mmCIF file of C-alpha atoms in Angstrom:
data_model
loop_
_atom_site.group_PDB
_atom_site.id
_atom_site.type_symbol
_atom_site.label_atom_id
_atom_site.label_comp_id
_atom_site.label_asym_id
_atom_site.label_seq_id
_atom_site.Cartn_x
_atom_site.Cartn_y
_atom_site.Cartn_z
ATOM 1 C CA MET A 1 5.089 9.698 -11.091
ATOM 2 C CA THR A 2 3.549 12.056 -10.874
ATOM 3 C CA PHE A 3 1.006 12.568 -8.118
ATOM 4 C CA ASN A 4 0.153 14.700 -5.576
ATOM 5 C CA PRO A 5 2.357 14.440 -1.935
ATOM 6 C CA ARG A 6 0.125 16.390 -0.351
ATOM 7 C CA LEU A 7 -2.762 13.416 -0.660
ATOM 8 C CA PHE A 8 -3.387 10.272 0.002
ATOM 9 C CA ASN A 9 -7.360 8.956 1.144
ATOM 10 C CA SER A 10 -7.549 8.572 4.622
ATOM 11 C CA MET A 11 -9.254 4.738 4.113
ATOM 12 C CA VAL A 12 -7.825 2.634 1.715
ATOM 13 C CA VAL A 13 -9.071 -1.190 2.171
ATOM 14 C CA THR A 14 -5.068 -2.702 0.398
ATOM 15 C CA ASP A 15 -4.147 -5.503 -1.046
ATOM 16 C CA THR A 16 -2.202 -8.256 -0.690
ATOM 17 C CA CYS A 17 1.157 -6.299 -2.538
ATOM 18 C CA SER A 18 0.826 -3.852 -0.888
ATOM 19 C CA ILE A 19 0.741 -4.928 2.580
ATOM 20 C CA TRP A 20 4.062 -7.017 1.971
ATOM 21 C CA ASN A 21 5.321 -3.686 0.168
ATOM 22 C CA ILE A 22 4.017 -1.476 3.723
ATOM 23 C CA LEU A 23 4.880 -4.479 6.735
ATOM 24 C CA SER A 24 9.350 -5.164 4.611
ATOM 25 C CA ALA A 25 10.647 -1.572 6.931
ATOM 26 C CA GLN A 26 10.278 -1.140 10.139
ATOM 27 C CA LYS A 27 9.517 2.805 9.506
ATOM 28 C CA LEU A 28 7.230 2.365 7.085
ATOM 29 C CA TYR A 29 3.879 0.768 8.635
ATOM 30 C CA LYS A 30 4.856 3.067 11.841
ATOM 31 C CA ALA A 31 4.665 5.709 10.631
ATOM 32 C CA SER A 32 1.792 4.564 8.376
ATOM 33 C CA PHE A 33 -0.352 3.096 11.723
ATOM 34 C CA GLY A 34 0.595 6.418 13.848
ATOM 35 C CA THR A 35 -1.289 8.902 11.281
ATOM 36 C CA SER A 36 -5.102 8.807 11.008
ATOM 37 C CA LEU A 37 -5.103 6.663 7.557
ATOM 38 C CA MET A 38 -6.747 3.134 8.228
ATOM 39 C CA PHE A 39 -5.495 0.107 6.332
ATOM 40 C CA LEU A 40 -8.417 -1.778 5.163
ATOM 41 C CA THR A 41 -7.988 -5.551 3.956
ATOM 42 C CA THR A 42 -10.630 -8.221 2.914
ATOM 43 C CA PRO A 43 -10.931 -11.498 3.634
ATOM 44 C CA MET A 44 -9.634 -12.743 0.767
ATOM 45 C CA VAL A 45 -7.113 -10.668 1.045
ATOM 46 C CA ILE A 46 -5.896 -12.107 4.536
ATOM 47 C CA PHE A 47 -6.022 -15.748 2.714
ATOM 48 C CA GLU A 48 -3.821 -15.361 1.028
ATOM 49 C CA CYS A 49 -1.226 -13.534 3.097
ATOM 50 C CA LEU A 50 -1.020 -16.699 6.279
ATOM 51 C CA LYS A 51 -3.069 -19.814 5.019
ATOM 52 C CA LYS A 52 -2.007 -19.698 1.539
ATOM 53 C CA PRO A 53 0.377 -22.414 0.966
ATOM 54 C CA ARG A 54 3.337 -20.571 -0.327
ATOM 55 C CA LYS A 55 5.963 -22.896 -2.531
ATOM 56 C CA SER A 56 9.352 -21.909 -0.539
ATOM 57 C CA THR A 57 9.931 -19.720 2.736
ATOM 58 C CA SER A 58 12.223 -18.087 3.510
ATOM 59 C CA PRO A 59 13.334 -16.031 7.586
ATOM 60 C CA GLU A 60 11.992 -13.054 4.914
ATOM 61 C CA ASN A 61 8.079 -14.346 4.187
ATOM 62 C CA GLU A 62 7.972 -15.692 8.120
ATOM 63 C CA GLU A 63 9.482 -11.731 9.285
ATOM 64 C CA LEU A 64 6.891 -9.912 6.837
ATOM 65 C CA ILE A 65 4.004 -12.836 8.202
ATOM 66 C CA ARG A 66 4.819 -12.173 11.915
ATOM 67 C CA ARG A 67 5.039 -8.721 11.360
ATOM 68 C CA LEU A 68 1.101 -9.335 10.412
ATOM 69 C CA LEU A 69 -0.017 -11.303 12.660
ATOM 70 C CA GLU A 70 1.956 -8.336 15.672
ATOM 71 C CA VAL A 71 0.199 -5.264 13.495
ATOM 72 C CA ARG A 72 -3.537 -7.213 12.577
ATOM 73 C CA LYS A 73 -3.131 -7.676 16.295
ATOM 74 C CA GLN A 74 -2.789 -4.337 16.968
ATOM 75 C CA GLY A 75 -6.301 -3.600 15.171
ATOM 76 C CA LYS A 76 -3.892 -2.781 11.485
ATOM 77 C CA PHE A 77 -5.699 -4.440 8.398
ATOM 78 C CA SER A 78 -8.502 -5.150 9.793
ATOM 79 C CA MET A 79 -10.831 -7.444 7.715
ATOM 80 C CA GLN A 80 -13.965 -5.851 5.549
ATOM 81 C CA GLN A 81 -16.391 -8.395 3.899
ATOM 82 C CA CYS A 82 -17.588 -8.064 0.619
ATOM 83 C CA GLU A 83 -20.596 -9.816 -0.737
ATOM 84 C CA LEU A 84 -20.306 -12.546 -3.118
ATOM 85 C CA SER A 85 -22.289 -11.162 -5.959
ATOM 86 C CA GLU A 86 -20.280 -7.441 -5.243
ATOM 87 C CA LEU A 87 -16.822 -10.016 -5.928
ATOM 88 C CA LEU A 88 -19.059 -11.406 -9.044
ATOM 89 C CA GLU A 89 -20.057 -8.269 -11.139
ATOM 90 C CA ILE A 90 -16.183 -7.348 -10.345
ATOM 91 C CA ALA A 91 -14.679 -10.775 -11.945
ATOM 92 C CA LYS A 92 -17.094 -10.787 -14.669
ATOM 93 C CA SER A 93 -14.699 -8.033 -16.584
ATOM 94 C CA ALA A 94 -12.031 -7.905 -14.431
ATOM 95 C CA PRO A 95 -8.319 -9.233 -16.588
ATOM 96 C CA LEU A 96 -7.276 -12.374 -15.921
ATOM 97 C CA GLN A 97 -4.090 -11.521 -14.312
ATOM 98 C CA LEU A 98 -5.843 -10.718 -11.502
ATOM 99 C CA ASN A 99 -5.984 -13.002 -7.869
ATOM 100 C CA SER A 100 -8.640 -13.440 -5.238
ATOM 101 C CA GLY A 101 -7.030 -10.900 -3.163
ATOM 102 C CA GLU A 102 -7.297 -7.567 -5.242
ATOM 103 C CA LEU A 103 -10.858 -8.825 -6.387
ATOM 104 C CA SER A 104 -12.401 -8.749 -3.412
ATOM 105 C CA CYS A 105 -10.987 -5.538 -2.772
ATOM 106 C CA LEU A 106 -11.647 -3.829 -6.221
ATOM 107 C CA ALA A 107 -15.111 -5.383 -5.401
ATOM 108 C CA MET A 108 -15.318 -3.101 -1.290
ATOM 109 C CA ALA A 109 -13.938 -0.205 -2.742
ATOM 110 C CA SER A 110 -16.540 -0.076 -5.981
ATOM 111 C CA LYS A 111 -18.894 -0.524 -2.990
ATOM 112 C CA ILE A 112 -17.669 2.253 -0.318
ATOM 113 C CA LYS A 113 -16.804 4.496 -3.880
ATOM 114 C CA SER A 114 -15.313 7.219 -0.294
ATOM 115 C CA ILE A 115 -12.754 4.494 -0.239
ATOM 116 C CA ALA A 116 -9.233 3.868 -1.731
ATOM 117 C CA PHE A 117 -7.789 0.523 -3.475
ATOM 118 C CA MET A 118 -4.575 0.307 -2.678
ATOM 119 C CA THR A 119 -2.100 -1.523 -4.644
ATOM 120 C CA ASP A 120 0.931 -2.479 -6.035
ATOM 121 C CA GLU A 121 0.296 -3.528 -8.476
ATOM 122 C CA LYS A 122 -0.124 -2.198 -12.314
ATOM 123 C CA ARG A 123 -2.872 -4.114 -13.969
ATOM 124 C CA ALA A 124 -5.047 -3.845 -11.176
ATOM 125 C CA ARG A 125 -4.580 0.051 -11.352
ATOM 126 C CA ARG A 126 -5.703 0.240 -14.994
ATOM 127 C CA PHE A 127 -8.088 -2.549 -14.448
ATOM 128 C CA ALA A 128 -8.913 0.611 -10.847
ATOM 129 C CA GLU A 129 -9.008 3.858 -12.488
ATOM 130 C CA THR A 130 -9.767 3.145 -16.040
ATOM 131 C CA ARG A 131 -12.823 0.580 -16.027
ATOM 132 C CA LEU A 132 -13.854 1.572 -12.503
ATOM 133 C CA GLY A 133 -13.550 5.255 -11.818
ATOM 134 C CA LEU A 134 -12.120 4.070 -8.669
ATOM 135 C CA TYR A 135 -9.588 6.340 -6.067
ATOM 136 C CA VAL A 136 -6.340 4.202 -5.919
ATOM 137 C CA GLU A 137 -3.583 5.171 -4.757
ATOM 138 C CA THR A 138 0.297 3.493 -3.954
ATOM 139 C CA THR A 139 2.659 2.357 -1.297
ATOM 140 C CA ALA A 140 4.531 4.734 -3.542
ATOM 141 C CA LYS A 141 2.231 7.170 -2.939
ATOM 142 C CA LEU A 142 1.011 6.967 1.397
ATOM 143 C CA TYR A 143 5.813 6.761 1.419
ATOM 144 C CA GLY A 144 6.004 10.675 0.024
ATOM 145 C CA TRP A 145 2.534 12.141 1.578
ATOM 146 C CA LEU A 146 4.388 10.532 4.743
ATOM 147 C CA HIS A 147 7.373 12.795 3.474
ATOM 148 C CA TYR A 148 5.810 15.676 2.659
ATOM 149 C CA HIS A 149 4.247 15.563 6.162
ATOM 150 C CA ARG A 150 6.634 15.113 8.001
ATOM 151 C CA HIS A 151 6.550 11.733 9.340
ATOM 152 C CA LEU A 152 8.754 10.452 7.797
ATOM 153 C CA THR A 153 13.002 12.899 8.208
ATOM 154 C CA ASP A 154 15.215 12.490 5.285
ATOM 155 C CA ALA A 155 17.174 10.347 8.708
ATOM 156 C CA ASP A 156 14.401 7.170 7.759
ATOM 157 C CA HIS A 157 14.967 7.494 4.055
ATOM 158 C CA GLN A 158 18.115 4.646 3.209
ATOM 159 C CA GLU A 159 17.528 2.988 5.870
ATOM 160 C CA LEU A 160 14.223 1.959 4.913
ATOM 161 C CA ILE A 161 15.221 1.225 1.243
ATOM 162 C CA ALA A 162 17.345 -0.649 2.224
ATOM 163 C CA GLU A 163 15.808 -2.586 4.455
ATOM 164 C CA HIS A 164 13.255 -2.708 1.909
ATOM 165 C CA GLU A 165 15.425 -4.067 -0.318
ATOM 166 C CA ARG A 166 16.119 -6.493 1.663
ATOM 167 C CA TYR A 167 12.680 -8.077 2.669
ATOM 168 C CA GLU A 168 10.445 -7.243 -0.412
ATOM 169 C CA LYS A 169 11.866 -9.904 -4.308
ATOM 170 C CA ARG A 170 10.599 -6.774 -6.236
ATOM 171 C CA PRO A 171 11.271 -3.478 -4.267
ATOM 172 C CA LEU A 172 9.342 -0.742 -5.692
ATOM 173 C CA THR A 173 12.482 1.712 -4.660
ATOM 174 C CA VAL A 174 12.557 4.026 -8.198
ATOM 175 C CA HIS A 175 9.117 3.726 -7.188
ATOM 176 C CA LEU A 176 9.995 5.014 -4.060
ATOM 177 C CA ASN A 177 13.081 6.912 -4.186
ATOM 178 C CA ASN A 178 10.952 9.317 -6.977
ATOM 179 C CA ALA A 179 8.084 9.754 -3.686
ATOM 180 C CA TYR A 180 11.237 10.914 -1.889
ATOM 181 C CA ARG A 181 12.570 13.330 -4.704
ATOM 182 C CA THR A 182 8.482 14.690 -5.472
ATOM 183 C CA ALA A 183 7.342 14.719 -1.627
ATOM 184 C CA HIS A 184 10.897 17.460 -1.176
ATOM 185 C CA GLU A 185 10.044 19.155 -4.495
ATOM 186 C CA CYS A 186 6.560 20.002 -3.561
ATOM 187 C CA ARG A 187 7.009 21.364 0.370
ATOM 188 C CA LEU A 188 10.028 23.230 -1.177
ATOM 189 C CA LYS A 189 7.866 25.220 -3.583
ATOM 190 C CA ASP A 190 5.024 25.274 -1.177
ATOM 191 C CA ARG A 191 7.580 27.241 1.018
ATOM 192 C CA GLU A 192 9.046 29.338 -1.410
ATOM 193 C CA THR A 193 4.649 30.974 -2.410
ATOM 194 C CA LYS A 194 3.924 31.808 0.872
ATOM 195 C CA GLN A 195 6.541 33.901 0.802
#
């Protein structure tokens, strides 16, 4: 992963997988919401997270839903509408595998160019960057940014990874570890440059 951990867009529209990844570790979401960053989402993403029927459920799923409801009460992941016409325009050229939540976030980010699209799904990320020219953020980039700016400490790292792995079926462990290392390397380079 090559990215600059010094930078992260101040306003992002988050899709379903990003919401679950952020909420998968308490220290991650508390650090994220303790910054000046603004996390937005769309009604379709909230529907996918809270209302869409699931084939099965688990205590971990129920806990993530509880966390989402709790942070929404605090005003986090506020919803922004996108017009149906904008959604249809994006859907015409989007890969078939993208879901309606991702499409709604893409439509919103396309409309308001200063907002980045946050996703951990490769196809959505590639389409947003190459076809739509959008700024794209990921949970791993957020994690690196939080470490670079010391919103998370070294002591948080292993505990956060372990909790994330417990709550996610497809954990981002490799990407989070890479982001953690990149953040430390950049901070070390910056310190050497100042001397």
